[in-house]
XYZ file of N, CA, C and O in Angstrom:
856
model
N 13.664 -1.169 -10.695
C 13.055 0.113 -10.924
C 13.336 1.045 -9.744
O 13.270 0.563 -8.591
N 13.644 2.340 -9.995
C 13.861 3.319 -8.949
C 12.540 4.041 -8.681
O 11.781 4.348 -9.609
N 12.237 4.341 -7.402
C 11.029 4.928 -7.027
C 11.368 6.235 -6.191
O 12.213 6.217 -5.345
N 10.725 7.293 -6.603
C 10.698 8.548 -5.835
C 9.488 8.666 -5.007
O 8.348 8.615 -5.548
N 9.641 8.766 -3.741
C 8.522 8.894 -2.787
C 8.287 10.405 -2.522
O 9.243 11.114 -2.162
N 7.071 10.811 -2.618
C 6.735 12.225 -2.231
C 5.995 12.161 -0.916
O 4.908 11.602 -0.818
N 6.583 12.818 0.122
C 6.032 12.745 1.457
C 6.817 11.807 2.307
O 7.312 10.729 1.855
N 7.015 12.215 3.574
C 7.788 11.305 4.460
C 7.182 11.287 5.878
O 7.883 11.402 6.884
N 5.875 11.151 5.927
C 5.177 11.007 7.167
C 4.859 9.500 7.493
O 5.508 8.646 6.902
N 3.963 9.284 8.394
C 3.681 7.893 8.783
C 3.189 7.034 7.639
O 3.640 5.903 7.477
N 2.309 7.552 6.829
C 1.770 6.781 5.659
C 2.917 6.436 4.701
O 3.019 5.305 4.251
N 3.838 7.344 4.483
C 4.952 7.106 3.570
C 5.879 5.994 4.123
O 6.382 5.194 3.293
N 6.005 5.880 5.369
C 6.869 4.854 5.981
C 6.360 3.467 5.558
O 7.148 2.561 5.216
N 5.040 3.318 5.687
C 4.417 2.032 5.302
C 4.578 1.749 3.854
O 4.923 0.643 3.400
N 4.364 2.768 3.043
C 4.412 2.598 1.550
C 5.827 2.319 1.119
O 6.090 1.507 0.183
N 6.822 2.931 1.728
C 8.239 2.621 1.432
C 8.521 1.177 1.658
O 9.220 0.532 0.791
N 8.062 0.585 2.716
C 8.310 -0.873 2.971
C 7.610 -1.731 1.902
O 8.108 -2.711 1.465
N 6.387 -1.287 1.491
C 5.700 -1.988 0.451
C 6.493 -1.940 -0.874
O 6.548 -2.972 -1.569
N 7.022 -0.783 -1.224
C 7.779 -0.652 -2.462
C 8.914 -1.625 -2.488
O 9.223 -2.303 -3.461
N 9.616 -1.693 -1.298
C 10.819 -2.587 -1.221
C 10.378 -4.063 -1.351
O 11.012 -4.847 -1.984
N 9.203 -4.432 -0.728
C 8.714 -5.799 -0.811
C 8.369 -6.130 -2.258
O 8.429 -7.344 -2.636
N 8.019 -5.182 -3.121
C 7.744 -5.451 -4.486
C 9.023 -5.577 -5.325
O 8.929 -5.786 -6.521
N 10.181 -5.370 -4.674
C 11.397 -5.533 -5.367
C 11.984 -4.288 -6.018
O 12.952 -4.331 -6.765
N 11.391 -3.105 -5.657
C 11.871 -1.836 -6.204
C 12.805 -1.205 -5.176
O 12.861 -1.628 -3.998
N 13.544 -0.208 -5.623
C 14.413 0.478 -4.691
C 13.926 1.956 -4.512
O 13.511 2.573 -5.477
N 14.043 2.474 -3.283
C 13.676 3.861 -3.050
C 14.867 4.729 -3.399
O 15.910 4.640 -2.702
N 14.742 5.466 -4.424
C 15.813 6.382 -4.912
C 15.825 7.703 -4.176
O 16.943 8.254 -3.929
N 14.654 8.244 -3.913
C 14.617 9.570 -3.295
C 13.313 9.677 -2.454
O 12.292 9.085 -2.811
N 13.419 10.533 -1.428
C 12.242 10.901 -0.626
C 12.174 12.448 -0.602
O 13.096 13.112 -0.140
N 11.062 12.928 -1.167
C 10.914 14.368 -1.321
C 9.899 14.913 -0.383
O 8.748 14.382 -0.295
N 10.242 15.957 0.352
C 9.303 16.515 1.321
C 9.774 17.946 1.566
O 10.968 18.170 1.665
N 8.877 18.897 1.654
C 9.297 20.294 1.812
C 9.850 20.612 3.211
O 10.310 21.717 3.434
N 9.856 19.624 4.071
C 10.542 19.841 5.372
C 12.056 19.732 5.218
O 12.820 20.154 6.099
N 12.506 19.296 4.042
C 13.962 19.270 3.731
C 14.288 20.573 3.001
O 13.685 20.824 1.918
N 15.185 21.377 3.508
C 15.481 22.647 2.867
C 16.493 22.532 1.732
O 16.543 23.415 0.865
N 17.265 21.444 1.728
C 18.236 21.293 0.658
C 18.466 19.796 0.434
O 18.034 18.964 1.192
N 19.060 19.453 -0.718
C 19.299 18.072 -1.030
C 20.434 17.468 -0.290
O 21.532 18.053 -0.099
N 20.214 16.229 0.238
C 21.254 15.503 0.966
C 21.074 14.030 0.687
O 19.957 13.541 0.319
N 22.133 13.232 0.779
C 22.122 11.819 0.529
C 22.442 11.114 1.818
O 23.541 11.347 2.390
N 21.575 10.259 2.258
C 21.779 9.455 3.467
C 21.588 8.001 3.102
O 20.538 7.581 2.623
N 22.616 7.137 3.269
C 22.623 5.767 2.978
C 22.075 5.470 1.635
O 21.242 4.553 1.400
N 22.534 6.291 0.671
C 22.185 6.065 -0.713
C 20.882 6.582 -1.188
O 20.525 6.486 -2.399
N 20.082 7.179 -0.307
C 18.756 7.761 -0.657
C 18.844 9.272 -0.633
O 19.398 9.844 0.309
N 18.322 9.915 -1.682
C 18.322 11.394 -1.733
C 17.077 11.901 -0.958
O 15.960 11.469 -1.156
N 17.359 12.814 -0.082
C 16.365 13.487 0.646
C 16.375 15.023 0.168
O 17.418 15.614 0.236
N 15.204 15.484 -0.279
C 15.267 16.800 -0.928
C 13.788 17.399 -0.911
O 12.860 16.722 -0.706
N 13.742 18.744 -1.111
C 12.369 19.333 -1.205
C 11.728 18.944 -2.512
O 12.343 18.487 -3.461
N 10.436 19.155 -2.561
C 9.649 18.732 -3.749
C 10.091 19.428 -5.021
O 10.005 18.844 -6.098
N 10.655 20.620 -4.922
C 11.123 21.300 -6.134
C 12.238 20.575 -6.844
O 12.504 20.924 -8.030
N 12.846 19.618 -6.229
C 13.937 18.903 -6.818
C 13.512 17.790 -7.742
O 14.292 17.132 -8.407
N 12.184 17.514 -7.858
C 11.696 16.297 -8.474
C 12.131 16.179 -9.952
O 12.557 15.132 -10.417
N 12.060 17.260 -10.682
C 12.323 17.180 -12.146
C 13.792 17.012 -12.371
O 14.221 16.453 -13.424
N 14.638 17.361 -11.464
C 16.085 17.134 -11.564
C 16.393 15.635 -11.283
O 17.330 15.053 -11.850
N 15.612 15.002 -10.412
C 15.862 13.709 -9.951
C 15.295 12.618 -10.899
O 15.826 11.604 -11.110
N 14.141 12.999 -11.524
C 13.442 11.964 -12.388
C 14.259 11.641 -13.609
O 14.893 12.521 -14.204
N 14.235 10.343 -14.004
C 14.735 9.944 -15.259
C 13.758 8.923 -15.872
O 12.777 8.600 -15.300
N 14.107 8.300 -16.967
C 13.221 7.429 -17.673
C 13.000 6.111 -16.918
O 12.003 5.400 -17.159
N 13.810 5.810 -15.960
C 13.714 4.575 -15.181
C 13.083 4.759 -13.837
O 12.962 3.838 -12.989
N 12.603 5.944 -13.638
C 12.091 6.310 -12.272
C 10.572 6.554 -12.299
O 10.040 7.178 -13.200
N 9.870 6.004 -11.279
C 8.454 6.282 -11.132
C 8.213 6.952 -9.793
O 9.051 6.886 -8.865
N 7.057 7.515 -9.618
C 6.764 8.369 -8.451
C 5.554 7.784 -7.739
O 4.627 7.283 -8.323
N 5.607 7.853 -6.352
C 4.475 7.556 -5.513
C 4.241 8.746 -4.629
O 5.160 9.175 -3.880
N 3.032 9.361 -4.641
C 2.696 10.440 -3.702
C 2.120 9.717 -2.503
O 0.958 9.398 -2.461
N 2.967 9.580 -1.494
C 2.660 8.815 -0.276
C 2.267 9.760 0.837
O 2.969 9.854 1.844
N 1.094 10.384 0.664
C 0.555 11.360 1.581
C -0.876 10.950 1.971
O -1.673 10.691 1.096
N -1.117 10.856 3.237
C -2.428 10.360 3.678
C -3.588 11.224 3.435
O -4.682 10.756 3.234
N -3.352 12.561 3.491
C -4.464 13.557 3.314
C -4.936 13.503 1.827
O -4.086 13.760 0.933
N -6.201 13.250 1.600
C -6.688 13.220 0.223
C -6.535 14.591 -0.456
O -6.119 14.671 -1.634
N -6.846 15.692 0.235
C -6.722 17.026 -0.357
C -5.286 17.380 -0.691
O -4.948 17.901 -1.783
N -4.400 17.078 0.222
C -2.932 17.407 -0.029
C -2.418 16.534 -1.168
O -1.634 16.986 -2.016
N -2.837 15.255 -1.176
C -2.397 14.398 -2.248
C -2.842 14.936 -3.603
O -2.000 14.973 -4.528
N -4.066 15.361 -3.739
C -4.507 15.975 -5.001
C -3.752 17.219 -5.325
O -3.387 17.466 -6.499
N -3.472 18.049 -4.313
C -2.787 19.302 -4.547
C -1.342 19.054 -5.120
O -0.887 19.697 -6.006
N -0.718 18.015 -4.523
C 0.681 17.691 -4.947
C 0.670 17.176 -6.371
O 1.457 17.575 -7.213
N -0.278 16.235 -6.648
C -0.318 15.675 -8.040
C -0.611 16.773 -9.018
O -0.005 16.800 -10.084
N -1.485 17.739 -8.728
C -1.815 18.776 -9.611
C -0.576 19.665 -9.845
O -0.311 20.164 -10.954
N 0.226 19.881 -8.835
C 1.431 20.672 -8.918
C 2.529 20.034 -9.767
O 3.208 20.687 -10.490
N 2.603 18.702 -9.615
C 3.672 18.017 -10.356
C 3.457 17.976 -11.864
O 4.435 17.947 -12.686
N 2.198 17.859 -12.277
C 1.881 17.865 -13.699
C 2.601 16.746 -14.470
O 3.043 16.963 -15.606
N 2.696 15.578 -13.892
C 3.284 14.412 -14.534
C 2.208 13.584 -15.236
O 1.089 13.498 -14.733
N 2.556 12.921 -16.345
C 1.554 12.037 -16.948
C 1.273 10.865 -16.048
O 2.096 10.446 -15.235
N 0.077 10.298 -16.181
C -0.368 9.246 -15.277
C 0.586 8.046 -15.182
O 0.818 7.450 -14.089
N 1.185 7.688 -16.301
C 2.052 6.465 -16.306
C 3.323 6.708 -15.548
O 4.014 5.681 -15.266
N 3.699 7.921 -15.138
C 4.827 8.118 -14.294
C 4.637 7.741 -12.871
O 5.566 7.632 -12.033
N 3.346 7.513 -12.448
C 3.059 7.114 -11.116
C 2.960 5.631 -10.979
O 2.303 4.944 -11.714
N 3.681 5.121 -9.953
C 3.667 3.700 -9.672
C 2.456 3.313 -8.901
O 2.073 3.936 -7.862
N 1.740 2.255 -9.316
C 0.709 1.637 -8.544
C 1.328 0.588 -7.606
O 2.017 -0.352 -8.069
N 1.150 0.764 -6.328
C 1.802 -0.126 -5.321
C 0.758 -1.081 -4.705
O -0.192 -0.597 -4.115
N 0.989 -2.311 -4.926
C 0.058 -3.364 -4.432
C 0.867 -4.326 -3.553
O 1.737 -5.014 -4.100
N 0.579 -4.360 -2.279
C 1.319 -5.243 -1.395
C 1.143 -6.715 -1.777
O 0.091 -7.136 -2.203
N 2.191 -7.493 -1.670
C 2.066 -8.919 -2.114
C 1.033 -9.715 -1.280
O 0.509 -10.741 -1.771
N 0.646 -9.213 -0.121
C -0.372 -9.969 0.692
C -1.811 -9.549 0.326
O -2.731 -10.133 0.802
N -1.944 -8.503 -0.475
C -3.295 -8.068 -0.913
C -3.860 -9.022 -1.914
O -3.123 -9.715 -2.685
N -5.182 -9.157 -1.988
C -5.862 -10.002 -2.949
C -6.626 -9.093 -3.905
O -7.521 -8.351 -3.533
N -6.265 -9.152 -5.195
C -6.859 -8.296 -6.194
C -7.354 -9.211 -7.365
O -6.560 -9.928 -7.985
N -8.629 -9.143 -7.605
C -9.240 -9.938 -8.695
C -8.633 -9.617 -10.018
O -8.318 -8.463 -10.316
N -8.512 -10.632 -10.861
C -8.059 -10.407 -12.247
C -8.952 -9.471 -13.039
O -8.508 -8.846 -14.015
N -10.229 -9.392 -12.653
C -11.175 -8.528 -13.378
C -11.298 -7.150 -12.762
O -12.043 -6.293 -13.250
N -10.574 -6.877 -11.645
C -10.586 -5.582 -11.034
C -9.596 -4.689 -11.765
O -8.642 -5.113 -12.347
N -9.784 -3.383 -11.632
C -8.882 -2.352 -12.248
C -8.389 -1.390 -11.112
O -9.189 -0.998 -10.301
N -7.076 -1.182 -11.098
C -6.490 -0.328 -10.121
C -5.687 0.741 -10.786
O -4.846 0.474 -11.644
N -6.025 2.031 -10.520
C -5.411 3.139 -11.286
C -4.004 3.592 -10.928
O -3.440 3.080 -9.960
N -3.499 4.524 -11.669
C -2.152 5.006 -11.457
C -2.040 5.632 -10.033
O -2.900 6.393 -9.564
N -0.859 5.380 -9.438
C -0.549 5.993 -8.105
C -1.377 5.472 -6.987
O -1.154 5.986 -5.802
N -2.268 4.572 -7.165
C -3.030 3.980 -6.061
C -2.189 3.013 -5.231
O -1.355 2.278 -5.741
N -2.427 3.024 -3.914
C -1.692 2.132 -3.032
C -2.678 1.164 -2.376
O -3.685 1.555 -1.765
N -2.428 -0.134 -2.554
C -3.255 -1.144 -1.982
C -2.442 -1.892 -0.907
O -1.474 -2.523 -1.208
N -2.817 -1.729 0.337
C -1.949 -2.079 1.499
C -2.166 -3.480 1.909
O -2.989 -4.234 1.373
N -1.327 -3.923 2.872
C -1.361 -5.350 3.238
C -2.762 -5.895 3.611
O -3.528 -5.278 4.318
N -3.015 -7.112 3.068
C -4.193 -7.897 3.342
C -5.538 -7.202 2.943
O -6.573 -7.639 3.330
N -5.411 -6.154 2.090
C -6.644 -5.626 1.466
C -7.196 -6.572 0.439
O -6.446 -7.353 -0.066
N -8.507 -6.474 0.156
C -9.126 -7.372 -0.795
C -9.878 -6.498 -1.789
O -10.682 -5.616 -1.361
N -9.682 -6.713 -3.103
C -10.438 -5.977 -4.112
C -11.014 -7.109 -5.023
O -10.279 -7.835 -5.705
N -12.334 -7.199 -5.003
C -13.019 -8.305 -5.686
C -13.455 -7.973 -7.107
O -13.200 -6.955 -7.615
N -14.158 -8.949 -7.689
C -14.480 -8.989 -9.154
C -15.085 -7.678 -9.635
O -16.053 -7.116 -8.993
N -14.517 -7.142 -10.743
C -15.070 -5.999 -11.445
C -15.117 -4.708 -10.629
O -15.866 -3.742 -10.992
N -14.394 -4.639 -9.569
C -14.258 -3.378 -8.836
C -13.276 -2.498 -9.654
O -12.352 -2.981 -10.269
N -13.509 -1.184 -9.590
C -12.682 -0.260 -10.315
C -12.199 0.803 -9.376
O -12.984 1.663 -8.931
N -10.908 0.807 -9.051
C -10.329 1.814 -8.238
C -9.571 2.769 -9.148
O -8.670 2.392 -9.883
N -9.860 4.095 -9.074
C -9.269 5.099 -9.914
C -7.880 5.484 -9.319
O -7.339 4.830 -8.495
N -7.407 6.661 -9.776
C -6.011 7.094 -9.522
C -5.846 7.637 -8.088
O -6.745 8.336 -7.606
N -4.650 7.417 -7.549
C -4.190 8.088 -6.364
C -5.106 7.838 -5.126
O -5.321 8.717 -4.272
N -5.610 6.637 -5.061
C -6.440 6.235 -3.914
C -5.540 5.505 -2.894
O -4.478 4.991 -3.248
N -6.072 5.351 -1.712
C -5.459 4.559 -0.696
C -6.474 3.437 -0.282
O -7.530 3.799 0.223
N -6.099 2.205 -0.510
C -6.933 1.087 -0.006
C -6.122 0.496 1.125
O -5.144 -0.209 0.966
N -6.570 0.889 2.364
C -5.631 0.604 3.487
C -5.722 -0.777 3.998
O -6.516 -1.662 3.558
N -4.940 -1.051 5.068
C -4.713 -2.390 5.573
C -6.028 -3.149 5.906
O -6.854 -2.661 6.625
N -6.231 -4.307 5.285
C -7.393 -5.104 5.563
C -8.696 -4.637 5.046
O -9.755 -5.171 5.368
N -8.760 -3.537 4.246
C -9.995 -3.053 3.708
C -10.515 -4.036 2.701
O -9.785 -4.749 2.026
N -11.862 -4.100 2.544
C -12.509 -5.027 1.593
C -13.301 -4.170 0.598
O -14.212 -3.433 1.011
N -13.006 -4.298 -0.649
C -13.704 -3.646 -1.742
C -14.360 -4.806 -2.527
O -13.755 -5.523 -3.258
N -15.702 -4.887 -2.335
C -16.419 -6.032 -2.896
C -16.654 -5.805 -4.409
O -16.269 -4.800 -4.977
N -17.369 -6.724 -4.974
C -17.569 -6.717 -6.442
C -18.301 -5.449 -6.957
O -19.170 -4.940 -6.235
N -17.965 -5.009 -8.113
C -18.581 -3.988 -8.843
C -18.641 -2.640 -8.110
O -19.470 -1.799 -8.391
N -17.708 -2.419 -7.254
C -17.527 -1.063 -6.591
C -16.805 -0.149 -7.522
O -15.938 -0.524 -8.302
N -17.074 1.141 -7.382
C -16.445 2.192 -8.156
C -15.895 3.203 -7.167
O -16.650 3.840 -6.434
N -14.535 3.320 -7.131
C -13.931 4.274 -6.145
C -13.182 5.282 -7.036
O -12.172 4.960 -7.705
N -13.539 6.579 -6.917
C -12.991 7.645 -7.726
C -11.624 8.140 -7.058
O -11.317 7.860 -5.961
N -10.989 9.019 -7.836
C -9.659 9.509 -7.516
C -9.587 10.077 -6.090
O -10.511 10.738 -5.608
N -8.418 9.940 -5.481
C -8.022 10.579 -4.219
C -8.831 10.182 -3.066
O -8.829 10.898 -2.015
N -9.537 9.057 -3.127
C -10.281 8.573 -1.997
C -9.415 7.695 -1.136
O -8.375 7.183 -1.519
N -9.803 7.556 0.159
C -9.064 6.729 1.119
C -10.046 5.830 1.825
O -10.967 6.250 2.507
N -9.818 4.517 1.634
C -10.662 3.529 2.372
C -9.782 3.032 3.459
O -8.795 2.294 3.269
N -10.144 3.360 4.709
C -9.293 3.131 5.898
C -9.235 1.625 6.303
O -9.964 0.848 5.796
N -8.308 1.364 7.216
C -8.173 -0.053 7.639
C -9.497 -0.700 8.039
O -10.271 -0.157 8.780
N -9.691 -1.928 7.480
C -10.786 -2.804 7.802
C -12.185 -2.233 7.532
O -13.191 -2.766 8.002
N -12.219 -1.215 6.672
C -13.537 -0.756 6.174
C -13.982 -1.691 5.110
O -13.215 -2.310 4.436
N -15.285 -1.804 4.945
C -15.874 -2.709 3.920
C -16.832 -1.972 3.037
O -17.821 -1.346 3.494
N -16.557 -2.009 1.731
C -17.522 -1.559 0.757
C -18.191 -2.780 0.190
O -17.569 -3.567 -0.552
N -19.493 -3.003 0.434
C -20.184 -4.155 -0.097
C -20.470 -3.887 -1.552
O -20.056 -2.869 -2.127
N -21.154 -4.750 -2.228
C -21.340 -4.717 -3.692
C -22.039 -3.468 -4.249
O -22.882 -2.873 -3.565
N -21.532 -3.041 -5.448
C -22.174 -1.939 -6.208
C -22.216 -0.634 -5.442
O -23.163 0.184 -5.569
N -21.178 -0.342 -4.692
C -21.033 0.945 -4.007
C -20.270 1.902 -4.866
O -19.296 1.488 -5.570
N -20.633 3.197 -4.853
C -19.934 4.245 -5.574
C -19.315 5.227 -4.578
O -20.064 5.772 -3.733
N -17.990 5.406 -4.672
C -17.326 6.371 -3.824
C -16.825 7.481 -4.775
O -15.917 7.201 -5.543
N -17.294 8.716 -4.551
C -16.875 9.824 -5.434
C -15.532 10.298 -5.019
O -14.959 9.917 -4.030
N -15.020 11.282 -5.765
C -13.670 11.782 -5.540
C -13.438 12.294 -4.160
O -14.273 12.970 -3.541
N -12.250 11.989 -3.601
C -11.793 12.601 -2.345
C -12.492 12.133 -1.050
O -12.301 12.741 -0.004
N -13.219 11.086 -1.176
C -13.986 10.594 0.059
C -13.031 9.856 1.036
O -12.075 9.176 0.640
N -13.287 10.109 2.325
C -12.540 9.361 3.345
C -13.500 8.397 4.051
O -14.525 8.910 4.629
N -13.302 7.151 4.004
C -14.084 6.160 4.681
C -13.285 5.731 5.908
O -12.180 5.206 5.834
N -13.834 5.949 7.087
C -13.094 5.693 8.355
C -12.881 4.230 8.645
O -13.547 3.321 8.091
N -11.961 4.002 9.577
C -11.594 2.586 9.909
C -12.789 1.812 10.411
O -13.579 2.317 11.243
N -12.973 0.629 9.831
C -14.070 -0.272 10.292
C -15.412 0.069 9.823
O -16.406 -0.574 10.233
N -15.597 1.081 8.989
C -16.885 1.461 8.511
C -17.400 0.463 7.476
O -16.624 -0.230 6.844
N -18.747 0.392 7.338
C -19.360 -0.523 6.402
C -20.321 0.240 5.505
O -21.201 0.971 6.069
N -20.215 0.083 4.263
C -21.130 0.745 3.312
C -21.949 -0.382 2.645
O -21.407 -1.215 2.005
N -23.321 -0.348 2.811
C -24.126 -1.436 2.297
C -24.294 -1.311 0.821
O -24.020 -0.332 0.201
N -24.774 -2.415 0.119
C -24.876 -2.416 -1.338
C -25.705 -1.302 -1.888
O -26.724 -0.872 -1.387
N -25.207 -0.777 -3.054
C -25.920 0.224 -3.818
C -25.817 1.677 -3.373
O -26.377 2.546 -3.975
N -25.133 1.854 -2.247
C -25.012 3.233 -1.706
C -23.919 4.034 -2.448
O -22.963 3.515 -2.930
N -24.198 5.334 -2.555
C -23.224 6.252 -3.209
C -22.846 7.293 -2.102
O -23.672 7.876 -1.446
N -21.504 7.500 -2.028
C -20.978 8.533 -1.124
C -20.477 9.697 -1.918
O -19.566 9.525 -2.799
N -21.073 10.871 -1.746
C -20.696 12.038 -2.606
C -19.324 12.552 -2.321
O -18.679 12.317 -1.316
N -18.778 13.280 -3.283
C -17.388 13.760 -3.289
C -17.027 14.469 -2.033
O -17.795 15.207 -1.463
N -15.779 14.237 -1.594
C -15.154 14.951 -0.443
C -15.959 14.797 0.859
O -15.913 15.673 1.687
N -16.695 13.710 0.981
C -17.424 13.428 2.194
C -16.536 12.577 3.116
O -15.561 11.982 2.702
N -16.868 12.544 4.384
C -16.214 11.771 5.413
C -17.143 10.861 6.097
O -18.186 11.313 6.563
N -16.828 9.578 6.171
C -17.607 8.587 6.886
C -16.771 8.246 8.129
O -15.675 7.785 8.047
N -17.382 8.436 9.280
C -16.664 8.141 10.560
C -16.341 6.697 10.782
O -16.904 5.814 10.207
N -15.371 6.512 11.602
C -14.848 5.170 11.967
C -16.047 4.371 12.553
O -16.771 4.905 13.377
N -16.169 3.077 12.089
C -17.152 2.240 12.612
C -18.605 2.490 12.153
O -19.515 1.774 12.576
N -18.814 3.486 11.277
C -20.181 3.825 10.882
C -20.712 2.674 9.962
O -19.978 1.941 9.290
N -22.028 2.549 9.938
C -22.733 1.655 9.020
C -23.634 2.565 8.140
O -24.639 3.143 8.642
N -23.242 2.660 6.874
C -24.028 3.629 5.981
C -25.044 2.816 5.204
O -24.705 1.892 4.424
N -26.309 3.150 5.396
C -27.351 2.385 4.770
C -28.084 3.149 3.723
O -28.954 2.635 2.998
N -27.801 4.459 3.596
C -28.388 5.333 2.542
C -27.280 6.210 1.994
O -26.264 6.454 2.577
N -27.513 6.648 0.742
C -26.463 7.480 0.072
C -26.247 8.817 0.809
O -27.129 9.279 1.511
N -25.026 9.325 0.699
C -24.592 10.505 1.402
C -24.268 11.572 0.407
O -23.536 11.330 -0.571
N -24.811 12.798 0.558
C -24.492 13.863 -0.378
C -23.007 14.327 -0.366
O -22.294 14.021 0.640
N -22.604 15.036 -1.366
C -21.265 15.552 -1.349
C -21.005 16.445 -0.148
O -21.873 17.120 0.356
N -19.701 16.496 0.239
C -19.233 17.422 1.299
C -19.995 17.233 2.635
O -20.257 18.226 3.302
N -20.319 16.033 2.930
C -20.991 15.738 4.206
C -20.156 14.914 5.083
O -19.108 14.300 4.699
N -20.507 14.905 6.383
C -19.875 13.999 7.336
C -20.926 13.104 7.923
O -21.999 13.612 8.425
N -20.733 11.770 7.908
C -21.720 10.825 8.422
C -21.047 9.947 9.495
O -19.922 9.452 9.297
N -21.739 9.806 10.622
C -21.200 8.967 11.710
C -22.308 8.140 12.313
O -23.495 8.362 12.162
N -21.904 7.063 12.994
C -22.840 6.220 13.763
C -23.400 5.017 13.012
O -23.068 4.774 11.872
N -24.235 4.231 13.758
C -24.841 3.054 13.223
C -26.294 3.048 13.590
O -26.643 2.883 14.772
N -27.237 3.175 12.631
C -26.975 3.527 11.216
C -26.465 4.922 11.140
O -26.737 5.772 12.057
N -25.737 5.250 10.090
C -25.006 6.549 9.953
C -26.028 7.720 9.873
O -27.081 7.609 9.239
N -25.655 8.807 10.504
C -26.436 10.073 10.400
C -25.448 11.124 9.834
O -24.300 11.120 10.087
N -26.053 12.050 9.081
C -25.227 13.138 8.561
C -25.124 14.226 9.604
O -26.144 14.585 10.238
N -23.925 14.728 9.864
C -23.697 15.886 10.665
C -23.530 17.067 9.779
O -22.563 17.135 8.943
N -24.419 18.011 9.770
C -24.325 19.188 9.000
C -23.550 20.239 9.721
O -23.990 20.925 10.602
N -22.260 20.338 9.429
C -21.328 21.197 10.202
C -21.634 22.659 9.986
O -21.260 23.514 10.808
N -22.335 23.066 8.864
C -22.564 24.446 8.632
C -23.567 25.070 9.651
O -23.505 26.256 9.905
N -24.472 24.212 10.123
C -25.488 24.722 11.107
C -25.415 23.951 12.405
O -26.186 24.241 13.324
N -24.529 22.978 12.546
C -24.327 22.249 13.748
C -25.484 21.266 14.036
O -25.653 20.790 15.165
N -26.281 20.909 13.004
C -27.434 20.001 13.241
C -27.043 18.584 12.898
O -26.139 18.351 12.113
N -27.794 17.658 13.403
C -27.614 16.280 13.022
C -28.961 15.776 12.521
O -30.025 15.966 13.136
N -28.979 15.089 11.403
C -30.170 14.539 10.831
C -29.958 13.229 10.210
O -28.866 12.850 9.891
N -31.001 12.392 10.111
C -30.890 11.105 9.473
C -30.559 11.288 7.951
O -31.005 12.231 7.341
N -29.759 10.374 7.448
C -29.509 10.373 6.030
C -30.792 10.039 5.258
O -31.485 9.109 5.527
N -31.114 10.822 4.256
C -32.352 10.650 3.463
C -31.943 10.137 2.054
O -30.893 10.384 1.599
């Protein structure tokens, strides 16, 4: 299978290696930093506008961009059906047979997704992250390296969980929120919030105040 990578930053470099380990070939790398189409060592480098010329029936796409918001913007712009996006699961990751992983999601080395967890589309489950049983992770979220979602956690769309953070059972993180690295979240977090520390506190950026999560 041929794969078109969208984005060529640091995250994309890791995903490219994962794609190759799965036995696929990188056919093209699209990024708007390229002004025109060029071929280097058999790989096409081109701006994003070239995608529909490059795609064929044997080609799938991975949007390998670390920013949740930019990833969503690119997917919205491409307007491709879900099945055109390749789900990339590193061979060293552990994924339960009862878990579900959506289109375009990337599960990175040594990540664990346990029983009945449901990961939606275009998420990043980063290196060594643990998604325990019955978790629900919505589109465009990023679970950073070595973060742990314990059982029955809900992560709404576009959430960023920082490296090494822990979310205790039953907690819900509202859409487009950010959980700081190393935080321990013991209560649910509203949408569009930032929470840091152990136990985590919400930082209300609109008024510069800090308060305990309620």
